[in-house]
Amino acid sequence: MQLKRQKGETNIAAALTLAGSSLLATGATYAGDDNLNYPDNSAEKATDWQLEAALMFYGEQDRVTTLEGVWLAKGEFDDSSGLDIKLVFDSLSGASATGAVVQQQSQTLTRPSGNGEYQIAAGEQVLDDSFDDKRLQLSADWYKLFENSWQLTGGVYGSREYDYTSLGVNGALEHSFNKNNSTASLALAYGLDTIDPVGGRPLPLATMARRVDYDSETAFRQAFEASREGGSDHKQTLDLLLGFTQVLNRRWLLQGNYGFSLVKGYQTDPYKVLSLVDNLGVTQSYLYESRPDSRQKQSLFLLLKGALDRGVIDLSWRYTFDDWQLDSHTLESHFRHYFSDGFYGQLHLRYYRQSAASFYRPLLHYKEGSMPGYLAEFASADQRLGELQAYTVGVKLGHKLGEGRELSYRLEYYQQQGENNGTLLPGELGNMQLFPRLRAVIAQLSYRF
């Protein structure tokens, strides 16, 4: 994962909170981390607004650092309707992997804007240290309960950063039956994203223009402009989610979801490149990546959640697959133990594994004196599209402060390891670390009042 948010993609699960919201009256709750609440105490429930503020730090080793602030307001107008408003601001900076491979000699690459270049020392990972962005996100979700068995939800979403704008709407219908022990749900979401890359959109698989290859600044600028195909572009996302939740007994519930997502439009990362190497593994040039402009994604999700004598435990499995031939499995568990009525500790474990997309290439092979047969229609060296596995281990502590206030602390460790998908590594590259391990630390402080 190097920190690359799914920019602008509508988060249908977070927006709609589909699983088991109508089952709250029976003591069942959705398995999201923040919804593993204390045992119900009606006398302490907020009557108008509940506010929550959180500050999160995310830091990768030698790479990206993120500081994020979240403000959430939950309002209940009556017993059957409410409104959630969420404001998020985050700042990201550091060094981001470009996709180019390590070399035994120094490398010189052009900045995405074309207004500068950067040097990579021999044996060092190719990271662009100019990554710096700010993002502001605002969302609002309204819900209405009808006849104690139907719930209608609707929401809007907007996000803005320097080179990316995202707008979205979502809606869901949920029905409880079987004495509120069963819930079926249907949700839809639509998102429209505008991508306006620094320096313009590169032509797919165009060669990066570098000043060292030209005699004059004018010639370089002409070559750089020739590698661009314009400014902004758009992407549309349509999400569908079908869900079913069943209370098994007074302590356990089971949830299942099926998700379908259709993405159309610009999905190439304009800041990623591929190295074109010869038979000795020496880079000859750098090409901008190219991805399909259509993607169909599907997912299956199962969750088992239970209430223990002094705690809550859940175990979930998610399987995703798409027409890019990238599929993944995620196993995740939370175990929360209440040491007292006002203090708890929680353990979080997560394991993730994915295959590589059909067009993922760690590098491209150059054949001197022949036509450029290495050029397929699509190719990307972005390791987030490659074969990898990752795990997360985390702990969380929380306690009530009285008068409806709660303070919690979360600390997690994340590690990701990429793998070669069978690509031949010529010459010197066979002895280089092309798939470095990524480590990150996540720390969060939350206050609810």
Tab-separated table of C-alpha atoms in Angstrom:
chain	number	residue	atom	x	y	z
A	1	MET	CA	0.000	0.000	0.000
A	2	GLN	CA	2.295	3.002	-0.006
A	3	LEU	CA	-0.163	5.503	1.174
A	4	LYS	CA	-2.331	5.985	-1.840
A	5	ARG	CA	-5.892	6.597	-0.860
A	6	GLN	CA	-8.485	5.305	-3.268
A	7	LYS	CA	-8.806	8.857	-4.449
A	8	GLY	CA	-12.377	9.941	-4.809
A	9	GLU	CA	-13.897	6.486	-4.943
A	10	THR	CA	-17.254	6.493	-3.178
A	11	ASN	CA	-16.963	4.589	0.085
A	12	ILE	CA	-20.319	2.899	-0.009
A	13	ALA	CA	-19.753	0.791	3.084
A	14	ALA	CA	-18.802	3.735	5.256
A	15	ALA	CA	-21.540	5.953	3.892
A	16	LEU	CA	-24.421	3.547	4.297
A	17	THR	CA	-23.630	1.425	7.377
A	18	LEU	CA	-25.772	-1.349	6.008
A	19	ALA	CA	-25.085	-4.255	8.267
A	20	GLY	CA	-27.433	-4.634	11.158
A	21	SER	CA	-28.389	-1.035	11.793
A	22	SER	CA	-31.995	-2.111	12.249
A	23	LEU	CA	-30.866	-4.790	14.672
A	24	LEU	CA	-29.652	-2.347	17.283
A	25	ALA	CA	-32.779	-2.880	19.296
A	26	THR	CA	-31.765	-6.521	19.747
A	27	GLY	CA	-28.250	-5.631	20.907
A	28	ALA	CA	-26.543	-6.451	17.610
A	29	THR	CA	-24.115	-3.971	16.056
A	30	TYR	CA	-22.114	-3.653	12.850
A	31	ALA	CA	-18.567	-4.930	12.997
A	32	GLY	CA	-16.819	-1.697	12.177
A	33	ASP	CA	-14.164	-0.871	14.762
A	34	ASP	CA	-15.908	2.240	16.046
A	35	ASN	CA	-19.210	0.442	16.431
A	36	LEU	CA	-18.003	-2.126	18.956
A	37	ASN	CA	-19.625	-0.040	21.667
A	38	TYR	CA	-20.081	-0.421	25.377
A	39	PRO	CA	-23.134	-2.314	26.604
A	40	ASP	CA	-26.227	-0.226	25.992
A	41	ASN	CA	-27.110	2.271	28.719
A	42	SER	CA	-30.125	4.305	27.684
A	43	ALA	CA	-29.653	6.833	30.453
A	44	GLU	CA	-26.326	7.900	28.917
A	45	LYS	CA	-27.512	8.232	25.314
A	46	ALA	CA	-27.192	11.668	23.770
A	47	THR	CA	-30.551	13.295	23.149
A	48	ASP	CA	-29.541	15.772	20.425
A	49	TRP	CA	-26.004	15.666	19.038
A	50	GLN	CA	-23.033	13.433	19.672
A	51	LEU	CA	-19.673	14.812	18.561
A	52	GLU	CA	-16.417	13.019	17.946
A	53	ALA	CA	-12.971	14.345	17.044
A	54	ALA	CA	-9.981	12.219	16.043
A	55	LEU	CA	-6.376	12.842	15.097
A	56	MET	CA	-4.504	10.129	13.190
A	57	PHE	CA	-0.830	9.780	12.253
A	58	TYR	CA	0.318	7.390	9.511
A	59	GLY	CA	4.013	7.025	8.789
A	60	GLU	CA	5.813	4.749	6.326
A	61	GLN	CA	9.472	3.968	6.796
A	62	ASP	CA	11.409	6.425	4.581
A	63	ARG	CA	8.294	7.215	2.542
A	64	VAL	CA	4.939	8.915	3.036
A	65	THR	CA	3.743	10.576	6.241
A	66	THR	CA	0.125	11.540	6.829
A	67	LEU	CA	-1.571	13.601	9.518
A	68	GLU	CA	-5.371	13.454	9.456
A	69	GLY	CA	-8.015	15.242	11.494
A	70	VAL	CA	-11.651	14.057	11.610
A	71	TRP	CA	-14.712	15.763	13.030
A	72	LEU	CA	-18.003	13.822	13.181
A	73	ALA	CA	-21.420	15.043	14.330
A	74	LYS	CA	-24.338	12.631	14.827
A	75	GLY	CA	-27.733	14.204	15.307
A	76	GLU	CA	-31.016	12.515	16.248
A	77	PHE	CA	-34.110	14.560	15.373
A	78	ASP	CA	-36.507	12.024	16.872
A	79	ASP	CA	-36.686	8.292	17.455
A	80	SER	CA	-36.871	7.580	13.715
A	81	SER	CA	-34.514	9.952	11.884
A	82	GLY	CA	-31.056	11.423	12.120
A	83	LEU	CA	-28.183	13.107	10.311
A	84	ASP	CA	-24.440	12.376	10.301
A	85	ILE	CA	-22.007	15.083	9.174
A	86	LYS	CA	-18.319	14.312	8.744
A	87	LEU	CA	-15.418	16.677	8.004
A	88	VAL	CA	-11.936	15.317	7.226
A	89	PHE	CA	-8.715	17.188	6.603
A	90	ASP	CA	-5.447	15.446	5.926
A	91	SER	CA	-1.939	16.420	4.937
A	92	LEU	CA	0.343	14.034	3.069
A	93	SER	CA	4.028	14.484	2.346
A	94	GLY	CA	7.179	12.485	1.746
A	95	ALA	CA	8.565	10.209	-0.947
A	96	SER	CA	6.382	8.116	-3.247
A	97	ALA	CA	7.519	5.125	-5.316
A	98	THR	CA	7.483	5.873	-9.059
A	99	GLY	CA	7.566	2.297	-10.408
A	100	ALA	CA	11.097	2.586	-11.842
A	101	VAL	CA	13.542	-0.165	-10.862
A	102	VAL	CA	16.714	0.055	-8.778
A	103	GLN	CA	20.013	0.382	-10.652
A	104	GLN	CA	23.695	-0.118	-9.850
A	105	GLN	CA	24.326	3.390	-11.156
A	106	SER	CA	22.692	6.723	-10.366
A	107	GLN	CA	19.501	7.735	-12.173
A	108	THR	CA	18.044	11.082	-13.234
A	109	LEU	CA	14.274	11.512	-13.651
A	110	THR	CA	12.079	14.462	-14.571
A	111	ARG	CA	9.584	15.863	-12.089
A	112	PRO	CA	5.907	15.345	-13.054
A	113	SER	CA	5.565	19.086	-13.708
A	114	GLY	CA	8.539	19.097	-16.092
A	115	ASN	CA	10.021	21.967	-14.069
A	116	GLY	CA	12.889	20.121	-12.488
A	117	GLU	CA	14.570	16.799	-12.041
A	118	TYR	CA	15.768	14.581	-9.204
A	119	GLN	CA	18.695	12.259	-8.680
A	120	ILE	CA	18.543	8.696	-7.346
A	121	ALA	CA	21.772	7.256	-5.973
A	122	ALA	CA	23.058	3.838	-7.069
A	123	GLY	CA	21.299	0.999	-5.283
A	124	GLU	CA	18.525	3.243	-3.946
A	125	GLN	CA	14.789	2.807	-4.488
A	126	VAL	CA	13.374	5.263	-7.050
A	127	LEU	CA	11.230	7.591	-4.916
A	128	ASP	CA	9.917	11.013	-5.876
A	129	ASP	CA	10.374	13.143	-2.739
A	130	SER	CA	8.165	15.983	-4.008
A	131	PHE	CA	4.930	14.292	-2.882
A	132	ASP	CA	2.947	16.903	-0.950
A	133	ASP	CA	-0.835	17.224	-0.844
A	134	LYS	CA	-3.714	18.499	1.269
A	135	ARG	CA	-7.239	17.115	1.165
A	136	LEU	CA	-10.550	18.406	2.492
A	137	GLN	CA	-13.576	16.114	2.560
A	138	LEU	CA	-17.168	16.785	3.631
A	139	SER	CA	-19.989	14.242	3.725
A	140	ALA	CA	-23.533	14.131	5.074
A	141	ASP	CA	-25.811	11.096	5.522
A	142	TRP	CA	-29.485	11.217	6.497
A	143	TYR	CA	-31.613	8.254	7.593
A	144	LYS	CA	-35.312	7.725	8.267
A	145	LEU	CA	-36.977	4.734	9.918
A	146	PHE	CA	-40.492	3.788	8.757
A	147	GLU	CA	-42.875	1.528	10.695
A	148	ASN	CA	-39.948	0.166	12.730
A	149	SER	CA	-38.992	-2.215	9.916
A	150	TRP	CA	-37.945	-0.071	6.935
A	151	GLN	CA	-35.038	2.335	6.867
A	152	LEU	CA	-34.159	4.765	4.071
A	153	THR	CA	-30.699	6.309	3.876
A	154	GLY	CA	-29.322	9.014	1.587
A	155	GLY	CA	-26.049	10.891	1.476
A	156	VAL	CA	-23.777	13.272	-0.417
A	157	TYR	CA	-20.002	13.454	-0.531
A	158	GLY	CA	-17.369	15.913	-1.723
A	159	SER	CA	-13.583	15.889	-1.620
A	160	ARG	CA	-10.996	18.327	-2.934
A	161	GLU	CA	-7.230	18.193	-3.224
A	162	TYR	CA	-4.698	19.897	-5.443
A	163	ASP	CA	-5.054	17.629	-8.466
A	164	TYR	CA	-8.252	15.708	-7.685
A	165	THR	CA	-11.926	16.539	-7.106
A	166	SER	CA	-14.530	13.952	-6.158
A	167	LEU	CA	-18.319	14.254	-5.812
A	168	GLY	CA	-20.761	11.483	-4.942
A	169	VAL	CA	-24.272	10.535	-3.863
A	170	ASN	CA	-25.557	7.344	-2.259
A	171	GLY	CA	-28.770	5.777	-1.055
A	172	ALA	CA	-29.906	2.585	0.646
A	173	LEU	CA	-33.100	0.762	1.564
A	174	GLU	CA	-33.118	-1.670	4.458
A	175	HIS	CA	-35.883	-3.958	5.715
A	176	SER	CA	-36.039	-5.851	9.004
A	177	PHE	CA	-38.316	-8.848	9.516
A	178	ASN	CA	-38.565	-12.067	11.506
A	179	LYS	CA	-39.074	-10.082	14.723
A	180	ASN	CA	-36.152	-7.827	13.759
A	181	ASN	CA	-33.795	-10.797	13.735
A	182	SER	CA	-33.220	-10.575	9.971
A	183	THR	CA	-32.302	-7.603	7.805
A	184	ALA	CA	-32.005	-7.329	4.023
A	185	SER	CA	-30.516	-4.255	2.364
A	186	LEU	CA	-29.877	-2.730	-1.036
A	187	ALA	CA	-27.517	0.205	-1.577
A	188	LEU	CA	-26.420	2.260	-4.566
A	189	ALA	CA	-23.752	4.927	-4.918
A	190	TYR	CA	-22.509	7.093	-7.772
A	191	GLY	CA	-19.255	9.045	-7.875
A	192	LEU	CA	-17.784	11.500	-10.369
A	193	ASP	CA	-14.076	12.279	-10.120
A	194	THR	CA	-12.041	14.911	-11.949
A	195	ILE	CA	-8.314	14.286	-12.323
A	196	ASP	CA	-6.072	17.250	-13.169
A	197	PRO	CA	-2.462	16.015	-12.924
A	198	VAL	CA	0.476	18.337	-12.344
A	199	GLY	CA	2.106	18.882	-15.730
A	200	GLY	CA	-0.857	17.411	-17.618
A	201	ARG	CA	-1.818	13.825	-18.450
A	202	PRO	CA	1.040	11.826	-20.011
A	203	LEU	CA	0.393	9.915	-23.198
A	204	PRO	CA	0.044	6.199	-22.446
A	205	LEU	CA	3.492	4.525	-22.583
A	206	ALA	CA	5.141	7.712	-23.847
A	207	THR	CA	8.865	8.121	-23.135
A	208	MET	CA	9.776	10.470	-20.289
A	209	ALA	CA	11.663	13.499	-21.615
A	210	ARG	CA	14.854	14.193	-19.644
A	211	ARG	CA	17.069	17.275	-19.875
A	212	VAL	CA	20.221	15.135	-20.000
A	213	ASP	CA	19.072	13.769	-23.370
A	214	TYR	CA	18.700	17.178	-25.093
A	215	ASP	CA	21.116	19.912	-26.140
A	216	SER	CA	18.861	22.834	-25.209
A	217	GLU	CA	16.050	23.762	-22.855
A	218	THR	CA	13.816	24.475	-25.838
A	219	ALA	CA	14.298	20.986	-27.269
A	220	PHE	CA	13.557	19.457	-23.870
A	221	ARG	CA	10.378	21.500	-23.434
A	222	GLN	CA	9.159	20.485	-26.868
A	223	ALA	CA	9.789	16.811	-26.088
A	224	PHE	CA	8.051	17.128	-22.702
A	225	GLU	CA	4.971	18.760	-24.218
A	226	ALA	CA	4.897	16.082	-26.925
A	227	SER	CA	4.581	13.446	-24.201
A	228	ARG	CA	1.354	15.032	-22.868
A	229	GLU	CA	-2.188	14.447	-24.134
A	230	GLY	CA	-4.014	17.220	-22.301
A	231	GLY	CA	-5.098	18.434	-18.890
A	232	SER	CA	-7.963	17.102	-16.798
A	233	ASP	CA	-10.043	13.979	-17.316
A	234	HIS	CA	-12.913	12.222	-15.529
A	235	LYS	CA	-13.849	8.928	-13.944
A	236	GLN	CA	-17.307	7.628	-13.005
A	237	THR	CA	-18.040	4.914	-10.441
A	238	LEU	CA	-21.299	3.059	-9.868
A	239	ASP	CA	-21.507	0.810	-6.793
A	240	LEU	CA	-24.141	-1.737	-5.840
A	241	LEU	CA	-24.265	-3.558	-2.507
A	242	LEU	CA	-26.636	-6.333	-1.443
A	243	GLY	CA	-26.569	-7.324	2.206
A	244	PHE	CA	-28.195	-9.739	4.621
A	245	THR	CA	-27.778	-9.916	8.395
A	246	GLN	CA	-29.177	-12.672	10.612
A	247	VAL	CA	-29.232	-12.813	14.401
A	248	LEU	CA	-28.376	-16.420	15.247
A	249	ASN	CA	-29.107	-16.229	18.964
A	250	ARG	CA	-28.861	-13.731	21.797
A	251	ARG	CA	-25.059	-13.589	21.427
A	252	TRP	CA	-24.189	-14.159	17.770
A	253	LEU	CA	-25.034	-12.680	14.382
A	254	LEU	CA	-23.972	-13.497	10.827
A	255	GLN	CA	-23.684	-11.032	7.965
A	256	GLY	CA	-23.112	-11.509	4.247
A	257	ASN	CA	-22.645	-8.921	1.489
A	258	TYR	CA	-22.224	-8.963	-2.267
A	259	GLY	CA	-20.775	-5.897	-3.941
A	260	PHE	CA	-20.496	-4.880	-7.592
A	261	SER	CA	-18.624	-1.842	-8.865
A	262	LEU	CA	-18.320	-0.466	-12.392
A	263	VAL	CA	-15.643	2.161	-13.046
A	264	LYS	CA	-15.432	4.055	-16.328
A	265	GLY	CA	-12.947	6.714	-17.337
A	266	TYR	CA	-9.371	7.730	-16.553
A	267	GLN	CA	-7.777	5.199	-14.170
A	268	THR	CA	-4.095	5.573	-15.059
A	269	ASP	CA	-1.818	7.008	-12.382
A	270	PRO	CA	-0.175	9.964	-14.181
A	271	TYR	CA	2.795	9.936	-11.783
A	272	LYS	CA	3.858	6.300	-12.289
A	273	VAL	CA	6.448	5.078	-14.815
A	274	LEU	CA	8.045	1.819	-16.001
A	275	SER	CA	11.740	1.192	-16.599
A	276	LEU	CA	12.739	0.007	-20.071
A	277	VAL	CA	15.860	-2.157	-19.523
A	278	ASP	CA	18.304	-3.938	-21.831
A	279	ASN	CA	19.638	-7.511	-21.583
A	280	LEU	CA	22.093	-6.425	-18.877
A	281	GLY	CA	19.314	-4.943	-16.760
A	282	VAL	CA	20.430	-1.342	-17.411
A	283	THR	CA	17.641	1.211	-17.787
A	284	GLN	CA	17.500	2.791	-21.254
A	285	SER	CA	14.481	5.034	-20.704
A	286	TYR	CA	11.310	5.504	-18.657
A	287	LEU	CA	7.769	5.112	-19.994
A	288	TYR	CA	4.576	6.480	-18.436
A	289	GLU	CA	2.155	3.751	-17.436
A	290	SER	CA	-1.178	2.926	-19.105
A	291	ARG	CA	-4.277	1.302	-17.558
A	292	PRO	CA	-7.656	0.328	-19.044
A	293	ASP	CA	-10.439	2.903	-18.856
A	294	SER	CA	-12.978	0.327	-17.677
A	295	ARG	CA	-13.010	-1.921	-14.634
A	296	GLN	CA	-15.621	-4.250	-13.143
A	297	LYS	CA	-15.072	-5.279	-9.542
A	298	GLN	CA	-17.006	-7.765	-7.422
A	299	SER	CA	-16.735	-8.740	-3.780
A	300	LEU	CA	-18.077	-11.278	-1.307
A	301	PHE	CA	-18.022	-10.601	2.428
A	302	LEU	CA	-18.856	-12.775	5.443
A	303	LEU	CA	-18.824	-11.682	9.081
A	304	LEU	CA	-19.450	-13.588	12.296
A	305	LYS	CA	-19.800	-11.459	15.398
A	306	GLY	CA	-20.469	-12.462	18.977
A	307	ALA	CA	-20.984	-10.960	22.403
A	308	LEU	CA	-18.883	-12.553	25.130
A	309	ASP	CA	-19.398	-12.271	28.884
A	310	ARG	CA	-17.134	-9.217	29.034
A	311	GLY	CA	-16.397	-8.398	25.459
A	312	VAL	CA	-17.103	-8.615	21.745
A	313	ILE	CA	-15.354	-10.615	19.021
A	314	ASP	CA	-15.710	-10.659	15.245
A	315	LEU	CA	-14.109	-12.567	12.400
A	316	SER	CA	-14.551	-11.599	8.747
A	317	TRP	CA	-13.448	-12.756	5.295
A	318	ARG	CA	-13.587	-10.710	2.113
A	319	TYR	CA	-12.917	-11.940	-1.412
A	320	THR	CA	-12.632	-9.469	-4.292
A	321	PHE	CA	-12.081	-10.088	-7.992
A	322	ASP	CA	-12.245	-7.993	-11.166
A	323	ASP	CA	-11.762	-8.086	-14.918
A	324	TRP	CA	-8.194	-6.851	-14.486
A	325	GLN	CA	-7.566	-10.378	-13.136
A	326	LEU	CA	-6.642	-8.969	-9.749
A	327	ASP	CA	-8.198	-10.905	-6.890
A	328	SER	CA	-7.624	-10.704	-3.149
A	329	HIS	CA	-8.470	-12.362	0.156
A	330	THR	CA	-8.719	-10.500	3.461
A	331	LEU	CA	-9.010	-12.125	6.888
A	332	GLU	CA	-9.670	-9.753	9.775
A	333	SER	CA	-10.594	-9.987	13.434
A	334	HIS	CA	-11.292	-7.656	16.382
A	335	PHE	CA	-11.420	-8.833	19.967
A	336	ARG	CA	-12.556	-6.323	22.581
A	337	HIS	CA	-12.458	-7.014	26.313
A	338	TYR	CA	-14.111	-4.821	28.951
A	339	PHE	CA	-11.876	-4.658	31.996
A	340	SER	CA	-14.567	-2.617	33.744
A	341	ASP	CA	-17.778	-0.819	32.817
A	342	GLY	CA	-15.740	2.169	31.676
A	343	PHE	CA	-12.498	0.750	30.298
A	344	TYR	CA	-11.737	-1.662	27.432
A	345	GLY	CA	-8.849	-2.994	25.397
A	346	GLN	CA	-9.057	-4.243	21.813
A	347	LEU	CA	-6.808	-6.401	19.631
A	348	HIS	CA	-6.919	-6.041	15.828
A	349	LEU	CA	-5.453	-8.618	13.414
A	350	ARG	CA	-5.627	-8.444	9.620
A	351	TYR	CA	-4.066	-10.483	6.813
A	352	TYR	CA	-4.306	-9.559	3.123
A	353	ARG	CA	-3.091	-11.260	-0.049
A	354	GLN	CA	-3.641	-10.368	-3.702
A	355	SER	CA	-2.625	-11.571	-7.147
A	356	ALA	CA	-1.226	-9.306	-9.855
A	357	ALA	CA	-3.280	-7.483	-12.470
A	358	SER	CA	-2.972	-8.914	-15.975
A	359	PHE	CA	-1.018	-5.871	-17.210
A	360	TYR	CA	1.304	-5.549	-14.202
A	361	ARG	CA	4.966	-5.499	-15.275
A	362	PRO	CA	7.820	-4.729	-12.838
A	363	LEU	CA	9.803	-3.627	-15.902
A	364	LEU	CA	9.826	-3.741	-19.702
A	365	HIS	CA	12.505	-5.430	-21.814
A	366	TYR	CA	14.264	-3.427	-24.539
A	367	LYS	CA	15.402	-5.214	-27.691
A	368	GLU	CA	18.004	-3.152	-29.517
A	369	GLY	CA	17.697	-3.039	-33.292
A	370	SER	CA	14.132	-4.329	-33.342
A	371	MET	CA	10.691	-2.819	-33.369
A	372	PRO	CA	9.344	-1.841	-29.930
A	373	GLY	CA	7.457	-5.103	-29.402
A	374	TYR	CA	7.516	-4.521	-25.647
A	375	LEU	CA	4.710	-2.015	-26.066
A	376	ALA	CA	1.411	-3.607	-25.127
A	377	GLU	CA	-1.732	-1.544	-24.879
A	378	PHE	CA	-1.577	-1.498	-21.070
A	379	ALA	CA	1.289	-1.790	-18.596
A	380	SER	CA	1.967	-0.639	-15.041
A	381	ALA	CA	4.790	-1.196	-12.544
A	382	ASP	CA	2.721	0.106	-9.624
A	383	GLN	CA	3.326	-2.492	-6.902
A	384	ARG	CA	-0.201	-1.929	-5.568
A	385	LEU	CA	-1.320	-3.790	-8.714
A	386	GLY	CA	1.260	-6.531	-8.257
A	387	GLU	CA	1.334	-9.730	-6.277
A	388	LEU	CA	1.691	-8.935	-2.578
A	389	GLN	CA	0.735	-9.863	0.942
A	390	ALA	CA	0.352	-7.711	4.027
A	391	TYR	CA	-0.620	-7.913	7.652
A	392	THR	CA	-1.699	-5.494	10.369
A	393	VAL	CA	-1.400	-5.892	14.141
A	394	GLY	CA	-2.949	-3.285	16.387
A	395	VAL	CA	-4.218	-2.475	19.862
A	396	LYS	CA	-6.782	0.036	21.054
A	397	LEU	CA	-7.608	1.306	24.534
A	398	GLY	CA	-10.690	3.306	25.446
A	399	HIS	CA	-12.430	4.547	28.557
A	400	LYS	CA	-15.414	6.632	29.533
A	401	LEU	CA	-14.827	9.963	31.248
A	402	GLY	CA	-18.398	10.479	32.428
A	403	GLU	CA	-21.252	12.626	31.103
A	404	GLY	CA	-21.260	10.850	27.760
A	405	ARG	CA	-17.553	11.467	27.034
A	406	GLU	CA	-15.128	8.812	25.801
A	407	LEU	CA	-11.407	8.849	25.014
A	408	SER	CA	-9.638	6.163	22.976
A	409	TYR	CA	-6.123	5.468	21.708
A	410	ARG	CA	-5.106	3.235	18.808
A	411	LEU	CA	-1.662	2.018	17.726
A	412	GLU	CA	-1.082	-0.336	14.766
A	413	TYR	CA	1.805	-1.760	12.785
A	414	TYR	CA	1.448	-2.499	9.066
A	415	GLN	CA	3.827	-4.505	6.862
A	416	GLN	CA	3.579	-5.223	3.135
A	417	GLN	CA	5.744	-7.457	0.966
A	418	GLY	CA	5.587	-7.436	-2.819
A	419	GLU	CA	6.457	-10.496	-4.906
A	420	ASN	CA	7.623	-11.101	-8.462
A	421	ASN	CA	4.825	-12.330	-10.725
A	422	GLY	CA	7.229	-14.401	-12.837
A	423	THR	CA	8.881	-11.585	-14.795
A	424	LEU	CA	12.431	-12.303	-16.011
A	425	LEU	CA	14.960	-10.045	-14.254
A	426	PRO	CA	17.923	-9.651	-16.627
A	427	GLY	CA	21.539	-8.993	-15.716
A	428	GLU	CA	22.252	-6.954	-12.619
A	429	LEU	CA	18.575	-6.814	-11.636
A	430	GLY	CA	18.687	-10.441	-10.501
A	431	ASN	CA	20.783	-9.293	-7.521
A	432	MET	CA	18.801	-6.115	-6.732
A	433	GLN	CA	15.941	-5.695	-4.287
A	434	LEU	CA	13.072	-4.851	-6.631
A	435	PHE	CA	10.319	-5.682	-4.157
A	436	PRO	CA	11.263	-3.940	-0.906
A	437	ARG	CA	9.298	-4.489	2.270
A	438	LEU	CA	7.047	-1.612	3.291
A	439	ARG	CA	6.521	-0.865	6.981
A	440	ALA	CA	4.190	1.690	8.510
A	441	VAL	CA	2.938	2.819	11.916
A	442	ILE	CA	-0.585	4.131	12.556
A	443	ALA	CA	-1.473	6.075	15.714
A	444	GLN	CA	-4.857	7.623	16.471
A	445	LEU	CA	-6.383	9.624	19.311
A	446	SER	CA	-10.204	9.972	19.444
A	447	TYR	CA	-12.486	11.950	21.753
A	448	ARG	CA	-16.267	11.496	21.807
A	449	PHE	CA	-18.563	13.868	23.674
